[in-house]
Short mmCIF file of C-alpha atoms in Angstrom, two decimals:
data_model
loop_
_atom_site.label_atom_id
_atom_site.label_comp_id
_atom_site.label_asym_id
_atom_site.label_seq_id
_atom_site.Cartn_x
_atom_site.Cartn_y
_atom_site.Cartn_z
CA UNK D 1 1.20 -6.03 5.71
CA UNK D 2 -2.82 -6.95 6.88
CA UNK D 3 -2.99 -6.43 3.40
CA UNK D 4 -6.56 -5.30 3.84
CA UNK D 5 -8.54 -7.96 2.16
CA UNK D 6 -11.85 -7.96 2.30
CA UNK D 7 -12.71 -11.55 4.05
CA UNK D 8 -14.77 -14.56 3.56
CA UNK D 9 -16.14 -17.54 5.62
CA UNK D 10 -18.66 -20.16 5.43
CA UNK D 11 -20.62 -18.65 8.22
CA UNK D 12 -23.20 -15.71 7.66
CA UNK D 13 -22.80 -13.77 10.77
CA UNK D 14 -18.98 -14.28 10.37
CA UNK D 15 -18.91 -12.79 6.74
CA UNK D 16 -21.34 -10.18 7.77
CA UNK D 17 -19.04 -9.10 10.73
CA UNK D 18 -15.89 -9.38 8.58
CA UNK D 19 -17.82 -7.17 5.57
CA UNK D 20 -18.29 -4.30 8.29
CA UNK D 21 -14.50 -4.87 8.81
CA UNK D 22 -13.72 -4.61 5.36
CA UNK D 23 -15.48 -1.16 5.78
CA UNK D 24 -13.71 0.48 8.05
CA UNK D 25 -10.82 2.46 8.46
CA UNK D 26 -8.32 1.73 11.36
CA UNK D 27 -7.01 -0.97 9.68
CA UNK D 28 -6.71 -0.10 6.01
CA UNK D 29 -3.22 1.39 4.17
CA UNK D 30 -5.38 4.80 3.98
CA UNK D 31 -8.34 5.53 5.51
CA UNK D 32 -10.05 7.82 3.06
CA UNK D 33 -13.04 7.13 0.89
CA UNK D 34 -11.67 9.04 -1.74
CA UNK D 35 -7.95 9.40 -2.61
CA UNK D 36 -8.60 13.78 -1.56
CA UNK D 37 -7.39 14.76 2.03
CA UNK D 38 -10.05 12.74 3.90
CA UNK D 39 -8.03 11.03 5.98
CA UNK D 40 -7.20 11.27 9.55
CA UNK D 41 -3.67 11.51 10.45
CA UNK D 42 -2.50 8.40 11.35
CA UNK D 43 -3.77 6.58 14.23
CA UNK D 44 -1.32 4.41 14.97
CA UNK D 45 0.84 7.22 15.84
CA UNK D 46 -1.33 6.98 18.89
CA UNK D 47 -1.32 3.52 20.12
CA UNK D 48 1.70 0.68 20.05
CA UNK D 49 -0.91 -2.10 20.25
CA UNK D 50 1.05 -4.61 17.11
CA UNK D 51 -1.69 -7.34 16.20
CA UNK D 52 -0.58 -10.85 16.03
CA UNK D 53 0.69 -12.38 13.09
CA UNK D 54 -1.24 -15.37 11.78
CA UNK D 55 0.72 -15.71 8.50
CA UNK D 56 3.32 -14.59 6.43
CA UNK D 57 7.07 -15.09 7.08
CA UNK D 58 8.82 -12.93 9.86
CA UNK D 59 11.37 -10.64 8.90
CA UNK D 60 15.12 -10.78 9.35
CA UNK D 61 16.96 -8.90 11.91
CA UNK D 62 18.91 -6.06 9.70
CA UNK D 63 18.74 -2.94 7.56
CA UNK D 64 17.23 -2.19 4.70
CA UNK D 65 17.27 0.63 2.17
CA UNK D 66 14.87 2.20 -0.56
CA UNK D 67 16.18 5.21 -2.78
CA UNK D 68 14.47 6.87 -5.62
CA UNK D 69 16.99 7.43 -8.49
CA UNK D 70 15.24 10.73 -9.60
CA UNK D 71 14.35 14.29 -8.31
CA UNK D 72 11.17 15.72 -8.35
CA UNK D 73 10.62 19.32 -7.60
CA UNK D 74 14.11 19.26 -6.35
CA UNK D 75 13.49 15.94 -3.91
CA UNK D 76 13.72 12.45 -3.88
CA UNK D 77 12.94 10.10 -1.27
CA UNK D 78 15.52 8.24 0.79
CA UNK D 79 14.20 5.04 3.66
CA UNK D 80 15.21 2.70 5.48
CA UNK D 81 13.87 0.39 8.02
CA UNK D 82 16.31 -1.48 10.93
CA UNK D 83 14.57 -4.79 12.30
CA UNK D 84 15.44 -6.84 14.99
CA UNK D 85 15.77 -10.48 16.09
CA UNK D 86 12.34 -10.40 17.26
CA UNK D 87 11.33 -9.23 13.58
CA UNK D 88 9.78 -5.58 14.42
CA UNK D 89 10.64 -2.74 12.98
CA UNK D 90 12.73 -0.48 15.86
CA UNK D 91 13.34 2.35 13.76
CA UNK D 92 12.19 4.03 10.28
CA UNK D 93 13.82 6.69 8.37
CA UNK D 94 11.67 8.17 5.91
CA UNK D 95 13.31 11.27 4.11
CA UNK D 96 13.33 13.32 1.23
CA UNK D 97 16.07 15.05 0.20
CA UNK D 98 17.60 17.20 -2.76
CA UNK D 99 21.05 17.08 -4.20
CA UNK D 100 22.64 18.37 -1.23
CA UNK D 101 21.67 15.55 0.94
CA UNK D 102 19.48 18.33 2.75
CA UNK D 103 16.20 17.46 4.10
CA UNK D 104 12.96 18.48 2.80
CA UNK D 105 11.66 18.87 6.81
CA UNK D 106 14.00 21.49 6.91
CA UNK D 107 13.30 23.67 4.18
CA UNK D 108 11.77 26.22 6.24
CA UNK D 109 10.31 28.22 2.77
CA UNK D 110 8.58 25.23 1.64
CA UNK D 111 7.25 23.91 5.32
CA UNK D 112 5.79 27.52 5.46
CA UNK D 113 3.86 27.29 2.11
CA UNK D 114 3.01 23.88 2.27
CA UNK D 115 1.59 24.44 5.80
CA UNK D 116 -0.67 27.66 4.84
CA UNK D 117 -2.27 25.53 1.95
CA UNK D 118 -2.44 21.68 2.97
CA UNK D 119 -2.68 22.37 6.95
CA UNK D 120 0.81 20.48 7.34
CA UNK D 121 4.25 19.96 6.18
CA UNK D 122 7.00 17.56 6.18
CA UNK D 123 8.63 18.43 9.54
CA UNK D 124 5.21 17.43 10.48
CA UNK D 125 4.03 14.09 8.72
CA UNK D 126 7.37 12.66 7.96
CA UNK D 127 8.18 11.91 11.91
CA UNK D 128 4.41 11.06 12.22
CA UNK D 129 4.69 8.27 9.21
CA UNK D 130 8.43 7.09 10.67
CA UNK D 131 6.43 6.49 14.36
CA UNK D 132 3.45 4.61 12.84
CA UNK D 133 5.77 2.35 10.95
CA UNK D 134 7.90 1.78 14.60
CA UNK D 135 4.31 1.46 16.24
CA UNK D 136 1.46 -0.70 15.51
CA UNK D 137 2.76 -1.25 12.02
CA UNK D 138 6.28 -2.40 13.82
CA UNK D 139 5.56 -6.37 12.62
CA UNK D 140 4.95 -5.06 9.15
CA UNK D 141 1.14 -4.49 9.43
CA UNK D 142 1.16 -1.73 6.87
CA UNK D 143 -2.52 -1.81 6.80
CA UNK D 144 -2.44 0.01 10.33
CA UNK D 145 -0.67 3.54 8.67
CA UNK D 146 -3.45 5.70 7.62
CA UNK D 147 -2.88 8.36 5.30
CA UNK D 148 -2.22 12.14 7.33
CA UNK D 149 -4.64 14.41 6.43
CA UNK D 150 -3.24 16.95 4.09
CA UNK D 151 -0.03 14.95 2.73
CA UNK D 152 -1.68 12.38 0.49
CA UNK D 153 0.41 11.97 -1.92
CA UNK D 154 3.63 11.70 0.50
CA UNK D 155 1.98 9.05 2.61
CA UNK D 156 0.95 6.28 0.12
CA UNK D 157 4.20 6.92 -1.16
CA UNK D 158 4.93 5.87 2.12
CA UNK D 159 2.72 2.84 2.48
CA UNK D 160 4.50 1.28 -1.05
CA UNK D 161 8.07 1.82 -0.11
CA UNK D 162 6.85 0.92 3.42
CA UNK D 163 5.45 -2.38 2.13
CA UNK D 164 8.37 -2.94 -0.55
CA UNK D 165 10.81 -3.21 2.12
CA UNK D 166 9.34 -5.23 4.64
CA UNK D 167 8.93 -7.54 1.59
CA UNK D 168 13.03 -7.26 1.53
CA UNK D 169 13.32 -7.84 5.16
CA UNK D 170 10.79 -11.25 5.17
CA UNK D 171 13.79 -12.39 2.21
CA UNK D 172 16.47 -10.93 3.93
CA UNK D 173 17.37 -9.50 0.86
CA UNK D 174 19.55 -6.14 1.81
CA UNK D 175 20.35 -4.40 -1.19
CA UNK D 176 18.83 -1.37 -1.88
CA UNK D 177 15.58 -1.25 -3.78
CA UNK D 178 16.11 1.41 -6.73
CA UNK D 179 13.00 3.39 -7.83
CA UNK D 180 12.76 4.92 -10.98
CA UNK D 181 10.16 7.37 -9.76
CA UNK D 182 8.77 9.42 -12.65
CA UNK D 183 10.09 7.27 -15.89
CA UNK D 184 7.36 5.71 -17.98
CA UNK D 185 6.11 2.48 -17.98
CA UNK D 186 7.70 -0.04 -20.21
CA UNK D 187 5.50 -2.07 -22.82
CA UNK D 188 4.72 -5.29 -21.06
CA UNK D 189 2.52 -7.32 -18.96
CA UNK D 190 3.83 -7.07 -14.96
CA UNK D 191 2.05 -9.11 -12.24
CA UNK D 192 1.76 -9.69 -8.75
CA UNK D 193 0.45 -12.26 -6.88
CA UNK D 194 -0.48 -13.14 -2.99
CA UNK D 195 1.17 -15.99 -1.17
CA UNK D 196 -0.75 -16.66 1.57
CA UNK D 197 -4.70 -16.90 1.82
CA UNK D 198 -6.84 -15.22 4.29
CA UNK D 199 -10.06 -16.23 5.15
CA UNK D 200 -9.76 -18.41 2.06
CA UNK D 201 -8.75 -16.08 -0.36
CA UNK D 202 -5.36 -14.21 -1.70
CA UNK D 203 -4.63 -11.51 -4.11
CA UNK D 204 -3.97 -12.00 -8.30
CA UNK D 205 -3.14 -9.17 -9.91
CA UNK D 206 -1.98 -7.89 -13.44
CA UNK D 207 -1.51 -4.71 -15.36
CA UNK D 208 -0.81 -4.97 -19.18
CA UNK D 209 0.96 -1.25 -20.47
CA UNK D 210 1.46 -0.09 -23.88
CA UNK D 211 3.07 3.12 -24.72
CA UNK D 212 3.13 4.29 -20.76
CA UNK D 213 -0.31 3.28 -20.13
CA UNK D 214 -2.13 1.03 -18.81
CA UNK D 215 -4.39 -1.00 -21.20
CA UNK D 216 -5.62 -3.76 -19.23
CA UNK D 217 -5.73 -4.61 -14.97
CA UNK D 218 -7.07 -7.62 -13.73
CA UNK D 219 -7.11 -7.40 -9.99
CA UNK D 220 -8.78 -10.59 -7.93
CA UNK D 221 -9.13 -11.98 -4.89
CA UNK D 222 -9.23 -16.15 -5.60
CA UNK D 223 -9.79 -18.63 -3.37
CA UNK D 224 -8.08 -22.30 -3.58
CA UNK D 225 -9.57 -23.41 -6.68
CA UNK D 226 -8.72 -20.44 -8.25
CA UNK D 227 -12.93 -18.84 -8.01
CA UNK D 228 -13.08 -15.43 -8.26
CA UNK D 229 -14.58 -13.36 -4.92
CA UNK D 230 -16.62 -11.94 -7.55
CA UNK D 231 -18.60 -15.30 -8.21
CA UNK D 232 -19.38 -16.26 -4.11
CA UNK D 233 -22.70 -15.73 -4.14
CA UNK D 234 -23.16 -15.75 -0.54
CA UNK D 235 -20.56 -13.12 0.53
CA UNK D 236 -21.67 -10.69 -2.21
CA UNK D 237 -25.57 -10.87 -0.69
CA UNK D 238 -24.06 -10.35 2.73
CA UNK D 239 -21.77 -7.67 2.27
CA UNK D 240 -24.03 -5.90 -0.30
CA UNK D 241 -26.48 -5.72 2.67
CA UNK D 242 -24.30 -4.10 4.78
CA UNK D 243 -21.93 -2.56 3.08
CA UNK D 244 -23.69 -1.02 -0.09
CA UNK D 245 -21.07 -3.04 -2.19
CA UNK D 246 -19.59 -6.22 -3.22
CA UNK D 247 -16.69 -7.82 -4.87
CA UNK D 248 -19.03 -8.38 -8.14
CA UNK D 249 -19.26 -4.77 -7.97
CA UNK D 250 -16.12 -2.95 -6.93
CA UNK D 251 -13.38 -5.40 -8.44
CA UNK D 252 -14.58 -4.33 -11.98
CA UNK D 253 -14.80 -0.99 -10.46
CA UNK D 254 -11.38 -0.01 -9.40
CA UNK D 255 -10.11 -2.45 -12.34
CA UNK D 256 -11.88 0.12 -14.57
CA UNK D 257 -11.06 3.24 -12.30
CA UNK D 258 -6.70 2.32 -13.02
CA UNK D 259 -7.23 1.94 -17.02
CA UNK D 260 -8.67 4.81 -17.30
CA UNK D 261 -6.07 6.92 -15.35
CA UNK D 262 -2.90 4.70 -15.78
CA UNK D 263 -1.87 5.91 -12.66
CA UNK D 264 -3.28 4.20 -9.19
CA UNK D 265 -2.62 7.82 -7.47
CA UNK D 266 -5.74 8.50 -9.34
CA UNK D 267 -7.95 5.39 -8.49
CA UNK D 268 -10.14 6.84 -5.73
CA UNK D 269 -11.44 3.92 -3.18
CA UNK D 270 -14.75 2.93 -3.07
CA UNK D 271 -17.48 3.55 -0.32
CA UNK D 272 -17.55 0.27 1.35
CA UNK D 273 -14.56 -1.38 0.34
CA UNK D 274 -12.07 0.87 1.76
CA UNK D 275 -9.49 -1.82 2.72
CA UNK D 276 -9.76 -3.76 -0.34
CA UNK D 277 -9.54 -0.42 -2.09
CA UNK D 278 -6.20 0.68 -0.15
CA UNK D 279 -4.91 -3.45 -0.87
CA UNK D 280 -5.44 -2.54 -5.13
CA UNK D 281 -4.31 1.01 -4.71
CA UNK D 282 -1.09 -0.21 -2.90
CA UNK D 283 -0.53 -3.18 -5.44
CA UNK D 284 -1.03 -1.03 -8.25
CA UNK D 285 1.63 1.35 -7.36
CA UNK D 286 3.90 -1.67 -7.06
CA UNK D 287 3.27 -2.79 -9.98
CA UNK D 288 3.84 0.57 -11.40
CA UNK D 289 7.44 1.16 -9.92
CA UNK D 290 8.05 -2.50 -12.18
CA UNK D 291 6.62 -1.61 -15.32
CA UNK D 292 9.36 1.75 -15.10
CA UNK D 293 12.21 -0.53 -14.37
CA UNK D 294 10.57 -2.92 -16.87
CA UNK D 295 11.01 -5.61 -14.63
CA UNK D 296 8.25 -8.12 -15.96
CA UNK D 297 9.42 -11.18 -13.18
CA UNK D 298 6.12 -11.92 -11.09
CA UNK D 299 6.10 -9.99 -7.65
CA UNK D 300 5.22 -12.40 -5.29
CA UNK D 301 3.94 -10.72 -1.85
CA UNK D 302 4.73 -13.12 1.32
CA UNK D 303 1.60 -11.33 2.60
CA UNK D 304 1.05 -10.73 6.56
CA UNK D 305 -2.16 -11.78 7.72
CA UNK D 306 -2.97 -10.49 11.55
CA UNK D 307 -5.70 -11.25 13.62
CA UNK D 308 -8.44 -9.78 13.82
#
């Protein structure tokens, strides 16, 4: 869980070097500038490097489980993570399966069509997803699974259930996380909020929904006092020079971008804010699986935060 944030400091040439790192790629949830099939397939498939761990609790040795309650298109997803005493992830089991209890990696008609238009198919980007999560991502660094070209969709799902149960395992909470994938949204304000701070600032977010959409999102990034990244004058210069962009100018954006979609599948990221972008997209889709449980209780994320 890097948890992507775009960072801050009191020193210029540190908050210029951390704006180019809020640009790039490697570590973000998805490295695409757009939510279409930009992305790379994931390159922590192809490296077991696992960053350290500055903050954020460890998780528990154990197993945990994550199982949508509804089909769709004949599949639902089935995963679950085993940790050890060390607190890294040794093995993930990412699935989806229909009513049989038969995978969808091998349904050899829909591997073939899938392939022919998209380039890929689950027997393909399911083990891929299930080795980045056991590789660099193994101490929960979520932010280090980038999306595999041609399987959008399938991989942020990924990334949120990913996320949502290494949330579990910091608690230690085993019992298995029920998503009502595909209900609507329940009237009500759901939030989510940051624990820890990083680089002097943590995540606020809320989404207010009224008949299944969403009417109102106030993401944020806030530092101690509770000051908006928007209103630091000196990071927005910097990483406006560099970047293109700043938090005065794509907070309000991808705020805007989830209202008018009600659904953060839709929220494309912005050029030059790609982690923060793949931080709000994640959150959003959290926040999303509460609002169709209704389940208005605050999320609060024991967020990772790795080195550099």
């Amino acid at each position: 869980m890097k948890f992507k944030s775009i960072i801050t400091s009191a020193s210029v040439v540190a908050i210029s070097a951390l704006a180019l790192a809020g640009c790039g790629s490697s570590s973000s949830s998805s490295s695409s500038s757009s939510s279409s099939e930009k992305s790379s397939s994931s390159s922590s498939s192809s490296t077991t490097k696992v960053a350290k761990m500055t903050a954020g609790s460890k998780m528990k040795a154990g197993t945990y489980k994550l199982e949508e309650e509804n089909y769709t298109y004949g599949y639902k997803t089935k995963f679950s993570i085993t940790v050890n005493n060390k607190g890294k992830i040794t093995k993930s089991n990412f699935d989806q399966v229909n009513k049989s209890g038969k995978s969808k990696v091998d349904d050899t008609s829909y591997n073939k069509k899938m392939k022919k238009g998209s380039g890929t198919d689950p027997k393909t980007y399911e083990p891929k997803l299930n080795k980045a999560l056991e590789g660099a991502a193994a101490t929960g660094n979520v932010g280090t699974i980038d999306v595999v070209s041609g399987a959008t969709e399938s991989s942020k799902t990924f990334q949120n259930y990913a996320q949502q149960l290494i949330q579990a395992a910091q608690a230690g909470n085993k019992a298995t996380i029920k998503i009502n994938n595909g209900a609507k949204m329940k009237d009500g304000t759901y939030k989510l909020n940051e624990k820890n701070y990083s680089h002097g600032y943590k995540v606020t977010f809320s989404i207010t929904v009224k008949n299944n959409k969403i009417t109102k999102s106030n993401y944020d990034n806030v530092n101690k006092n509770g000051k908006s990244k928007t209103t630091d004058a000196s990071y927005n210069k910097q990483m406006k020079k560099i970047a293109k962009t700043d938090p005065k100018t794509y907070t309000p954006a991808l705020n805007k971008a989830l209202v008018k979609n009600s659904d953060p599948a839709k929220v494309d990221v912005v050029s030059g804010a790609t982690e923060s972008s793949n931080t709000f997209i994640l959150y959003a889709e959290q926040l999303q699986n509460a609002a169709q449980k209704g389940d208005t209780k605050t999320i609060t994320v024991d967020n990772m935060v790795f080195s550099e």
